[in-house]
PDB file of C-alpha atoms and ligand atoms in Angstrom:
ATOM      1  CA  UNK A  85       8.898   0.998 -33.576  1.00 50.00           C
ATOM      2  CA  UNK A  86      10.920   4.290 -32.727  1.00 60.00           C
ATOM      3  CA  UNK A  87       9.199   6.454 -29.603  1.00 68.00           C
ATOM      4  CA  UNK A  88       8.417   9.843 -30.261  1.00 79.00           C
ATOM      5  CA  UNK A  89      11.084  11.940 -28.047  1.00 78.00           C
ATOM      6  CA  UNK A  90       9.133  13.954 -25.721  1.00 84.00           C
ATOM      7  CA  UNK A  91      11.749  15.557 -23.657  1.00 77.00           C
ATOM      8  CA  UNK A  92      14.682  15.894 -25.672  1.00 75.00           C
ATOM      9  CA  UNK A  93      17.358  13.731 -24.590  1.00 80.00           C
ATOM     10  CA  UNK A  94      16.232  13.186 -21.438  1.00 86.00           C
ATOM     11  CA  UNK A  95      12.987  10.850 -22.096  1.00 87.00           C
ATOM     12  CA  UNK A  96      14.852   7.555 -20.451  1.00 88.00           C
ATOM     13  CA  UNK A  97      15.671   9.453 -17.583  1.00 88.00           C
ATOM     14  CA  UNK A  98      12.719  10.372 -15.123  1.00 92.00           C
ATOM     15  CA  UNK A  99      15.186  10.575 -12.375  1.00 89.00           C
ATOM     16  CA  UNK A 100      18.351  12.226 -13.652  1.00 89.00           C
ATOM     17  CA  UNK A 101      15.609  15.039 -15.394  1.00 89.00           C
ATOM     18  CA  UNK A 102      13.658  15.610 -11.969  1.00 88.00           C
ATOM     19  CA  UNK A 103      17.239  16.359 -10.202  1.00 88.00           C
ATOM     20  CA  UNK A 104      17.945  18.898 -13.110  1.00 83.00           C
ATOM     21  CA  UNK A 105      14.282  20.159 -12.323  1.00 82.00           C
ATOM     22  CA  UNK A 106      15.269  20.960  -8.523  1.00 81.00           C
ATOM     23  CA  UNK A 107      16.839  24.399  -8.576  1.00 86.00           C
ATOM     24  CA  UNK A 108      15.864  27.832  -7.823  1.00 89.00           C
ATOM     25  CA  UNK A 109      14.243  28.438 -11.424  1.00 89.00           C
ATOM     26  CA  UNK A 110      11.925  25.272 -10.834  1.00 89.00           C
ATOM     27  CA  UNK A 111      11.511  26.204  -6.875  1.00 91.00           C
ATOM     28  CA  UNK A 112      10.636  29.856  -8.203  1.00 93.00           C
ATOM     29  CA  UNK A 113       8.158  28.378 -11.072  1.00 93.00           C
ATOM     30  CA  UNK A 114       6.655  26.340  -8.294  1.00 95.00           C
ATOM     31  CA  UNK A 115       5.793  29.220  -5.592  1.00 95.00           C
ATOM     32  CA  UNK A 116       4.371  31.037  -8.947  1.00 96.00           C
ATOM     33  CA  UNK A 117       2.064  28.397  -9.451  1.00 98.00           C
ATOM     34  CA  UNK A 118       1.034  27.648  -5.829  1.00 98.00           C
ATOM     35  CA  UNK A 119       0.450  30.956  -5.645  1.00 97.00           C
ATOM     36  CA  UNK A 120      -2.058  30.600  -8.511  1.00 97.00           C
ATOM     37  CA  UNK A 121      -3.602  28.137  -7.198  1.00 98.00           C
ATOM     38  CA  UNK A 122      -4.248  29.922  -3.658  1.00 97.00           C
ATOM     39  CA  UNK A 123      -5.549  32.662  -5.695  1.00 95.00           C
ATOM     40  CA  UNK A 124      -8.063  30.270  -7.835  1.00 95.00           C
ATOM     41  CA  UNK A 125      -9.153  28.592  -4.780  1.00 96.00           C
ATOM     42  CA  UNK A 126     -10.035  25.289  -7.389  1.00 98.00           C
ATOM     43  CA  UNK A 127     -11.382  22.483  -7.028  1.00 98.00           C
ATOM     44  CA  UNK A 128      -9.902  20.920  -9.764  1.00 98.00           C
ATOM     45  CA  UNK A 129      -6.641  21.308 -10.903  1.00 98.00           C
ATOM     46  CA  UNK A 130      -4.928  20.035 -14.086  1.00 98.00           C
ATOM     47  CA  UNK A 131      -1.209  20.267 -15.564  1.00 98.00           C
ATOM     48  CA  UNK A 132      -0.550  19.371 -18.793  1.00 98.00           C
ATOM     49  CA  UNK A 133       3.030  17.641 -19.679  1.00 98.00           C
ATOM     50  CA  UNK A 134       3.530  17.419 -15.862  1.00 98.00           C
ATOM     51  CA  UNK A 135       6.642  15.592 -16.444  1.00 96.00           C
ATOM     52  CA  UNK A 136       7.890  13.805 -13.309  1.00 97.00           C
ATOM     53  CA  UNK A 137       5.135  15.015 -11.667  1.00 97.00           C
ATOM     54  CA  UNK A 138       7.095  17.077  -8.652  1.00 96.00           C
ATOM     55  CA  UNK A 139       5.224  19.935  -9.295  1.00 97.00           C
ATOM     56  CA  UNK A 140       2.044  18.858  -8.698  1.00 98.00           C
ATOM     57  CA  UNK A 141       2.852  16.524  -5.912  1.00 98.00           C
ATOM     58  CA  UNK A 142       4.011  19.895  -4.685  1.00 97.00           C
ATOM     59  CA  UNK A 143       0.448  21.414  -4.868  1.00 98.00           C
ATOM     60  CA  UNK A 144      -0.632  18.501  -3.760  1.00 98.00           C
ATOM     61  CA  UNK A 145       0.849  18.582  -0.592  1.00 97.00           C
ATOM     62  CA  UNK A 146      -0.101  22.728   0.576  1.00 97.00           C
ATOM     63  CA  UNK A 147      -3.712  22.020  -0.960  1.00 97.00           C
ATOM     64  CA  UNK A 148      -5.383  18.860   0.449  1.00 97.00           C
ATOM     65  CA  UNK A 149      -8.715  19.894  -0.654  1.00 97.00           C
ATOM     66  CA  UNK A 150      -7.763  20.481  -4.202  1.00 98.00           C
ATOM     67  CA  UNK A 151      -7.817  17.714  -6.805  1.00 98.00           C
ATOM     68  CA  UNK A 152      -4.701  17.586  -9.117  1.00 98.00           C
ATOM     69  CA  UNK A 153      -4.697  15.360 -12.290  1.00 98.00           C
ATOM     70  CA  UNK A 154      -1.516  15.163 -14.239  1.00 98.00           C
ATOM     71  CA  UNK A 155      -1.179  14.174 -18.245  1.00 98.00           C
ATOM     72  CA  UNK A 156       2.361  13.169 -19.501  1.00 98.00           C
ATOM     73  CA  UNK A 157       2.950  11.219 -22.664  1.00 97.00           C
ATOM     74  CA  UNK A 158       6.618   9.601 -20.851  1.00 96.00           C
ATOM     75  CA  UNK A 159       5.211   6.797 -19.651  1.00 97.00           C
ATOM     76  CA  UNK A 160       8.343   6.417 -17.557  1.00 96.00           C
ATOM     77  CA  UNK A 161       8.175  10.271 -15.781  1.00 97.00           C
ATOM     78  CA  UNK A 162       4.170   8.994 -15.163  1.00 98.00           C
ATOM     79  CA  UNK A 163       5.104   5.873 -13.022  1.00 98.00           C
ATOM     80  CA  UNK A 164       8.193   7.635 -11.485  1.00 97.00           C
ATOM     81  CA  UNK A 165       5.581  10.411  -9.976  1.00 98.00           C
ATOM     82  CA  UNK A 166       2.944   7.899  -9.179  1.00 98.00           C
ATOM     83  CA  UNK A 167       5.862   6.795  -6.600  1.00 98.00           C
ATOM     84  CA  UNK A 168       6.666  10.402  -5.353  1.00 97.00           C
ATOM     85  CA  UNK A 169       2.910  10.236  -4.639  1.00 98.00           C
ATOM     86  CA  UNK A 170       2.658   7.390  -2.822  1.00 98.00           C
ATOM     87  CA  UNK A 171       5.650   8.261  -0.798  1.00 98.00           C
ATOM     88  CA  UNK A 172       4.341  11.104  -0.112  1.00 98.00           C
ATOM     89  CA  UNK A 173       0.987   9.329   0.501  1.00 98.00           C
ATOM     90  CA  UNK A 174      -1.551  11.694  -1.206  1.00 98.00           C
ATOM     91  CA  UNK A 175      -4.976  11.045  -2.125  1.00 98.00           C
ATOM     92  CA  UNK A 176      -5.362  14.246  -3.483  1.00 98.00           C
ATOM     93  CA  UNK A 177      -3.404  13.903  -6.742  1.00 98.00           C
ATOM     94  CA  UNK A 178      -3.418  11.135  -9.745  1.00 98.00           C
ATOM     95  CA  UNK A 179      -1.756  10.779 -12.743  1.00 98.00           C
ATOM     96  CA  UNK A 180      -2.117   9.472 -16.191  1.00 98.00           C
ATOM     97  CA  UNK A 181      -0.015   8.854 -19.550  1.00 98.00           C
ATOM     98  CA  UNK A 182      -1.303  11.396 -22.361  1.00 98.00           C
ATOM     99  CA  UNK A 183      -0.109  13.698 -24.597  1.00 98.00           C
ATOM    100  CA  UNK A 184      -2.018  17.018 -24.185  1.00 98.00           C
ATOM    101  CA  UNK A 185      -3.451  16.738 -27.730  1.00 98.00           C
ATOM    102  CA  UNK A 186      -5.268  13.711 -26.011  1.00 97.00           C
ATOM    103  CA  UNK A 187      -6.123  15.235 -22.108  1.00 98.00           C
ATOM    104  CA  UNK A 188      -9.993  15.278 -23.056  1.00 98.00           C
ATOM    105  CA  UNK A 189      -9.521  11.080 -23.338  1.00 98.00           C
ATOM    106  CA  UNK A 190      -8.366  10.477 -19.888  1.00 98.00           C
ATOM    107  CA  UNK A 191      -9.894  13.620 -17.788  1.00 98.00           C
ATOM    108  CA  UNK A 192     -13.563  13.972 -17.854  1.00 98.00           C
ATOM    109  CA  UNK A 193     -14.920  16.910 -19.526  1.00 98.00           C
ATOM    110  CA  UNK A 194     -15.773  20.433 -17.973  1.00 98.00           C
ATOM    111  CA  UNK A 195     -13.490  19.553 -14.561  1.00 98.00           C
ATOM    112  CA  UNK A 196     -10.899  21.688 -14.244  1.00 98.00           C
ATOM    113  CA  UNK A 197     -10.973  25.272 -12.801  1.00 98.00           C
ATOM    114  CA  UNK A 198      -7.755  25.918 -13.397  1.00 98.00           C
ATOM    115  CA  UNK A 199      -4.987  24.507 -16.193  1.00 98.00           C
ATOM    116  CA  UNK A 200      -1.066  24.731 -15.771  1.00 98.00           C
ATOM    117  CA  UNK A 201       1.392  24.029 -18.364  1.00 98.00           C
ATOM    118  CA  UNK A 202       5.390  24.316 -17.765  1.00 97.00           C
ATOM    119  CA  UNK A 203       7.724  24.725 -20.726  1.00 95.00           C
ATOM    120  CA  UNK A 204       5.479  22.235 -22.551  1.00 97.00           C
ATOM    121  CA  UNK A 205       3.762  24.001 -25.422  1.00 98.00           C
ATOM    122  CA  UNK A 206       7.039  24.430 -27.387  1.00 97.00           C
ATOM    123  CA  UNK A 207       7.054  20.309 -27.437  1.00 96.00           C
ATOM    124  CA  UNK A 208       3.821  19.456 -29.070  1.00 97.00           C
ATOM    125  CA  UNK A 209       3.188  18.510 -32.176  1.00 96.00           C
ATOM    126  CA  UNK A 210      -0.449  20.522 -32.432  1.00 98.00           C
ATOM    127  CA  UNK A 211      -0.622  23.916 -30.176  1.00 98.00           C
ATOM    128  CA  UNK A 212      -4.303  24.160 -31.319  1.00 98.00           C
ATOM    129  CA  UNK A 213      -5.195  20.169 -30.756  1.00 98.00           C
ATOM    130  CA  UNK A 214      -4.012  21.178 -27.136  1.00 98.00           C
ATOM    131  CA  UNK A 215      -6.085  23.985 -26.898  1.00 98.00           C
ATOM    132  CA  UNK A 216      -8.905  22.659 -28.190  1.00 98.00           C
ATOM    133  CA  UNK A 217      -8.754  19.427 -26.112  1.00 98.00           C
ATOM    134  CA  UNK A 218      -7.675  21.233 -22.275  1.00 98.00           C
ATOM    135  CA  UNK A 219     -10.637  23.715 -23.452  1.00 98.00           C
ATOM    136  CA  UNK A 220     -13.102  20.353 -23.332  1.00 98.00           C
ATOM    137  CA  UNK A 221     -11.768  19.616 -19.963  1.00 98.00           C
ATOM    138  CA  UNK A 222     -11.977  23.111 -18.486  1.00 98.00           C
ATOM    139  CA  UNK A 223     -15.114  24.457 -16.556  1.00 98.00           C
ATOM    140  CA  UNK A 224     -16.769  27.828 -18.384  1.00 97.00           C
ATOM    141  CA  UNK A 225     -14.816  30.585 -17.351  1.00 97.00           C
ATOM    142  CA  UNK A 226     -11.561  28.376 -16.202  1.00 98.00           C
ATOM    143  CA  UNK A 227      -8.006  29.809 -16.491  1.00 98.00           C
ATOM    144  CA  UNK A 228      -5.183  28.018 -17.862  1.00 98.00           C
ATOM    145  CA  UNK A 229      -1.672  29.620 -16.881  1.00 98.00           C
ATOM    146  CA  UNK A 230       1.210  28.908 -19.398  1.00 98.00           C
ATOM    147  CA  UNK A 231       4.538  29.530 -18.986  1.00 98.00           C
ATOM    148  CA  UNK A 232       7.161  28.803 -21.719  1.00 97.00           C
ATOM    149  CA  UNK A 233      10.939  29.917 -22.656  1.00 96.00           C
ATOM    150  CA  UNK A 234      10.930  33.286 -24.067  1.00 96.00           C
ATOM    151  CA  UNK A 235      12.125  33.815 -27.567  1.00 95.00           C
ATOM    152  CA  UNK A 236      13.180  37.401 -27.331  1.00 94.00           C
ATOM    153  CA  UNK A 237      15.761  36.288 -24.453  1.00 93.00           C
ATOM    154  CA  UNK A 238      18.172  35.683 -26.572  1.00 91.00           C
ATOM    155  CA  UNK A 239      20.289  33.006 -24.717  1.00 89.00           C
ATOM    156  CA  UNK A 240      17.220  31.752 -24.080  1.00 92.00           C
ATOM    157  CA  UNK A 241      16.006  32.142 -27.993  1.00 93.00           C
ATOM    158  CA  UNK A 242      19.698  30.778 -29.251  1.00 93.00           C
ATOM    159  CA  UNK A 243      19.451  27.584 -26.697  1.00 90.00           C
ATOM    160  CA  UNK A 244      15.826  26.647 -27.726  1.00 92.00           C
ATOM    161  CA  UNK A 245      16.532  26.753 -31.816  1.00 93.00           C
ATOM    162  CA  UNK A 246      19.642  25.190 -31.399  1.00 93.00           C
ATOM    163  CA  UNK A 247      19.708  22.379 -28.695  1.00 91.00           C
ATOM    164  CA  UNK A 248      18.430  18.764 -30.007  1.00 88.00           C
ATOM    165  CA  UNK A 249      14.650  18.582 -29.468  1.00 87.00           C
ATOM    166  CA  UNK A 250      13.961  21.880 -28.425  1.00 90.00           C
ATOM    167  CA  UNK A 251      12.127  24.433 -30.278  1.00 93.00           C
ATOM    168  CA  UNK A 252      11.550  28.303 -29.472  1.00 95.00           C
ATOM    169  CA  UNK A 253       8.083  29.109 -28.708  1.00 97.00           C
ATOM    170  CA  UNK A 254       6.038  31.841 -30.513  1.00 97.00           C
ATOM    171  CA  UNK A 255       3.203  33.841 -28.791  1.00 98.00           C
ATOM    172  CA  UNK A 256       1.561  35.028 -31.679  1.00 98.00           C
ATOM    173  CA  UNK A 257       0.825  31.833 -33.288  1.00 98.00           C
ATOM    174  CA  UNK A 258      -0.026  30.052 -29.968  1.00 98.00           C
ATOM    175  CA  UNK A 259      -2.831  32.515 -29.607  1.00 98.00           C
ATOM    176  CA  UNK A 260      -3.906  32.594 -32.903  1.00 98.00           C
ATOM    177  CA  UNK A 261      -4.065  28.532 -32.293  1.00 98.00           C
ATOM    178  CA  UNK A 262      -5.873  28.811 -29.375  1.00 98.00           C
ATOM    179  CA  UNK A 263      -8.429  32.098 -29.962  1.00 98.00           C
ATOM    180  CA  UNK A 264     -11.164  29.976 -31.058  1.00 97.00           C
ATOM    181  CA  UNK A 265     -11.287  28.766 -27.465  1.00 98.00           C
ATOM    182  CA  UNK A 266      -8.999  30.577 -25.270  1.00 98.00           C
ATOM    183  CA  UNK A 267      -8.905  34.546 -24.129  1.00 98.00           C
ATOM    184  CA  UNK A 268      -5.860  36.079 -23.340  1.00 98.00           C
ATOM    185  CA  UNK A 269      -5.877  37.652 -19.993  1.00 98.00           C
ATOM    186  CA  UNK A 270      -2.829  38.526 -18.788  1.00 97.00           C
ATOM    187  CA  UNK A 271       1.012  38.581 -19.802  1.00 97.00           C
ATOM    188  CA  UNK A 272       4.329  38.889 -18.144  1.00 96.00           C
ATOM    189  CA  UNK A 273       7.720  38.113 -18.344  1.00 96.00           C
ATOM    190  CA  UNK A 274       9.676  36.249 -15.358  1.00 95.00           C
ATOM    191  CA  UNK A 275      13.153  34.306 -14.397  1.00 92.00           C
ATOM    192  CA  UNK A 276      17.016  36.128 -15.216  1.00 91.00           C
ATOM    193  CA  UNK A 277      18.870  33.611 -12.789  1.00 91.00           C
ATOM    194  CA  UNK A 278      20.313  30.849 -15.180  1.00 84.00           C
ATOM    195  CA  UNK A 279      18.766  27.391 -14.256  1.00 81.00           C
ATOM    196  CA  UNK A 280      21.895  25.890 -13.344  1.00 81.00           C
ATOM    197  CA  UNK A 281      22.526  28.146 -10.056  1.00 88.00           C
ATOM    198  CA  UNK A 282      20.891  25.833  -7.236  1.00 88.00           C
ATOM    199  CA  UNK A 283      20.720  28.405  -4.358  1.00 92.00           C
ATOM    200  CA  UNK A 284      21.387  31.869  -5.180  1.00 94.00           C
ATOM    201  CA  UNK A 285      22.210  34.952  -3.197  1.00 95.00           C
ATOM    202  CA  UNK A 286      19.520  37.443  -1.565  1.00 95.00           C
ATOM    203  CA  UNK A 287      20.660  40.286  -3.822  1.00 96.00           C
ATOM    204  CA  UNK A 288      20.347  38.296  -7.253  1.00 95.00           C
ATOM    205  CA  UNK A 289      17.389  37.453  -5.978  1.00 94.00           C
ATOM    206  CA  UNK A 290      16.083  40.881  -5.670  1.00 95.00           C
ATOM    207  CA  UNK A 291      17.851  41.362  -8.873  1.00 94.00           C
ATOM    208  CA  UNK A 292      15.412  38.789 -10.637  1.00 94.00           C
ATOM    209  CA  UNK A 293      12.692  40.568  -9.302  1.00 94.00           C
ATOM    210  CA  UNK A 294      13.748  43.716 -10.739  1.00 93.00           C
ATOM    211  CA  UNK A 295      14.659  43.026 -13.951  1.00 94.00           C
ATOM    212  CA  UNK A 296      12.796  40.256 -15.475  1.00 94.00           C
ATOM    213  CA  UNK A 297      10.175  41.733 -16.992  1.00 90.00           C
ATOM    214  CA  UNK A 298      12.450  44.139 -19.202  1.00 90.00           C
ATOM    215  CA  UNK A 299      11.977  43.034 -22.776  1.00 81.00           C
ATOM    216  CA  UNK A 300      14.542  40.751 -23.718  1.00 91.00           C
ATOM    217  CA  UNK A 301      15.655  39.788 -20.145  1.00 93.00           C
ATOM    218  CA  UNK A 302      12.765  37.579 -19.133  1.00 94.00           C
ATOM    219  CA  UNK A 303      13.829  34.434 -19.503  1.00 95.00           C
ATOM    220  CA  UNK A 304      10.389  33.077 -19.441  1.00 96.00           C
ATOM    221  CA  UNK A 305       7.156  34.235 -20.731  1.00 97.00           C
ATOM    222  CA  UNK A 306       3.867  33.964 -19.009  1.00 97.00           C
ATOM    223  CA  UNK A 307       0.218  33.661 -20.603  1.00 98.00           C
ATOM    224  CA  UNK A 308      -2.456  33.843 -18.499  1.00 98.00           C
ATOM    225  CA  UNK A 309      -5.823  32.502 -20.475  1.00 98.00           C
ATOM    226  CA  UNK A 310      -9.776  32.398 -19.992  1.00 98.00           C
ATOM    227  CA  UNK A 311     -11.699  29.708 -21.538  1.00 98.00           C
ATOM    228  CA  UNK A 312     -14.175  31.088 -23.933  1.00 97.00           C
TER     229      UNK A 312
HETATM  230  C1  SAM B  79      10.683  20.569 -20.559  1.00 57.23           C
HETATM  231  S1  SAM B  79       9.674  19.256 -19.961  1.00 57.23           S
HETATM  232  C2  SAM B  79       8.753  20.046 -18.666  1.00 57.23           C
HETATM  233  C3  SAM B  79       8.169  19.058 -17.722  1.00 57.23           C
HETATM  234  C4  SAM B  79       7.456  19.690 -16.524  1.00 57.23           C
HETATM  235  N1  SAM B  79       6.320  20.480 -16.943  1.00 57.23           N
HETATM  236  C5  SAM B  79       8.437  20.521 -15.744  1.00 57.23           C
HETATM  237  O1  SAM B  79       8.320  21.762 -15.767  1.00 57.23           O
HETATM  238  O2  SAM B  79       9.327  19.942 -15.130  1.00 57.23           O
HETATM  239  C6  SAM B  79       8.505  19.090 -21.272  1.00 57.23           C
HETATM  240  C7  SAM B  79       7.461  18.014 -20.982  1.00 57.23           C
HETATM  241  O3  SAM B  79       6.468  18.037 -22.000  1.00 57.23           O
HETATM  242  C8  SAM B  79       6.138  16.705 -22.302  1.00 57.23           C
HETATM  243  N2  SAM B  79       5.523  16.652 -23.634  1.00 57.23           N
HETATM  244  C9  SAM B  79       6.110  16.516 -24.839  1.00 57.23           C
HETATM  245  N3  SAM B  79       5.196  16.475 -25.807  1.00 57.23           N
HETATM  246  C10 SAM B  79       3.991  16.627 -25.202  1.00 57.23           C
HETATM  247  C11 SAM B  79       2.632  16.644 -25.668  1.00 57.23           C
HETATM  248  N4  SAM B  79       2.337  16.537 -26.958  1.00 57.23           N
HETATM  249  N5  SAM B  79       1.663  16.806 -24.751  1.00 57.23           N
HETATM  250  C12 SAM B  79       1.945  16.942 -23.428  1.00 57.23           C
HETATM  251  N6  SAM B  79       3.205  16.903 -22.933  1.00 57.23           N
HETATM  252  C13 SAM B  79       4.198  16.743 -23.822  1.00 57.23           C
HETATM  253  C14 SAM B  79       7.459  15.980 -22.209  1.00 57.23           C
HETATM  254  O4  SAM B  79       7.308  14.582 -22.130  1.00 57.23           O
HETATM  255  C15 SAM B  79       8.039  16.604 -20.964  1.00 57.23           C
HETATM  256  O5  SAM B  79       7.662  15.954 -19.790  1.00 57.23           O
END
């Protein structure tokens, strides 16, 4: 029987798609989220489509007394970051194969202080099956902090309808998916270096900071949520 793709054309290639993952727009998404995380101060954290599982293992490492639980439906990008963790030997961080329509079957309900999602929600079949299922999982009050491509980039917007697999994300029908059980808190705009520049220059990156969140630069949008 066929697989569904996941990742676009990269699902048979956990290794090849977490060297892609290794430049300055994933090291930049990373100190975001750490950053997050220092501010939640959580006990439980969970990321949903965690792909090869480098972010978290990331986390993992700067927050020893944080739990991190990782759902990915590639069975392949799960067992390649159960290695990262055990090279890196952490305790602190487990993963298991899910889509994020199904996180509430393998992560116990009412656990998670804080959810993270990276460029996933433009991949699943059911925005509001996600949100009503990472809602089950999350404590009263939780936040979960998504982060997708932003539409009104428009290299960004072009790339995303165009490119096999991918799919631009919309805001306004994410939220309207997820209002039954999800408040929007915040919003913002970040990343103008392009993905493929590995190590760039102090000045560009001042010029990131600068300019990404003018409409239609940002190449990324940000959603901050509070569970309901
Ligand atoms: C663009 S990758 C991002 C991976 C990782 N978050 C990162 O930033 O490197 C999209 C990920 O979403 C996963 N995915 C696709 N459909 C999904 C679903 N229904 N639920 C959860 N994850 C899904 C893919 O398998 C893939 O790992």
């Amino acid at each position: 029987m066929a697989r569904t793709p996941r990742n676009a054309r990269h699902d048979e290639d956990p290794e090849g798609y977490d060297q892609l993952r290794r430049g300055w727009l994933n090291r930049r998404r990373a100190e975001f989220f750490a950053e997050r995380v220092r501010l939640a101060r959580p006990e439980v954290v969970v990321e949903v489509g965690c792909g090869t599982g480098r972010l978290l293992t990331q986390l993992a490492e700067a927050s020893p007394g944080t739990r991190f639980l990782g759902v990915e439906p590639l069975a392949d990008y799960v067992e390649f970051g159960r290695r990262l963790i055990a090279d890196a030997g952490l305790t602190n961080v487990e993963l298991h194969v899910a889509t994020g329509e199904e996180v509430a079957a393998v992560v116990p309900p009412a656990i998670a202080d804080l959810v993270l999602s990276s460029d996933v929600l433009h991949h699943v079949t059911s925005q509001a099956d996600v949100a009503g299922s990472v809602r089950r999982i999350a404590k009263p009050g939780a936040r979960w902090v998504v982060v997708e491509p932003s539409a009104a980039n428009v290299y960004v917007g072009a790339f995303q309808a165009l490119a096999n697999g991918e799919r631009n994300f919309r805001i306004r029908p994410f939220l309207r998916a997820a209002e039954s059980s999800w408040a929007l808190t915040a919003r913002s705009r970040m990343f103008l270096i392009p993905a493929a520049i590995e190590t760039p220059p102090a000045w560009l990156v001042g010029m990131e900071r600068r300019l990404e969140r003018v409409p239609g630069l940002g190449g990324a949008v940000v959603l901050e949520l509070t569970a309901r």
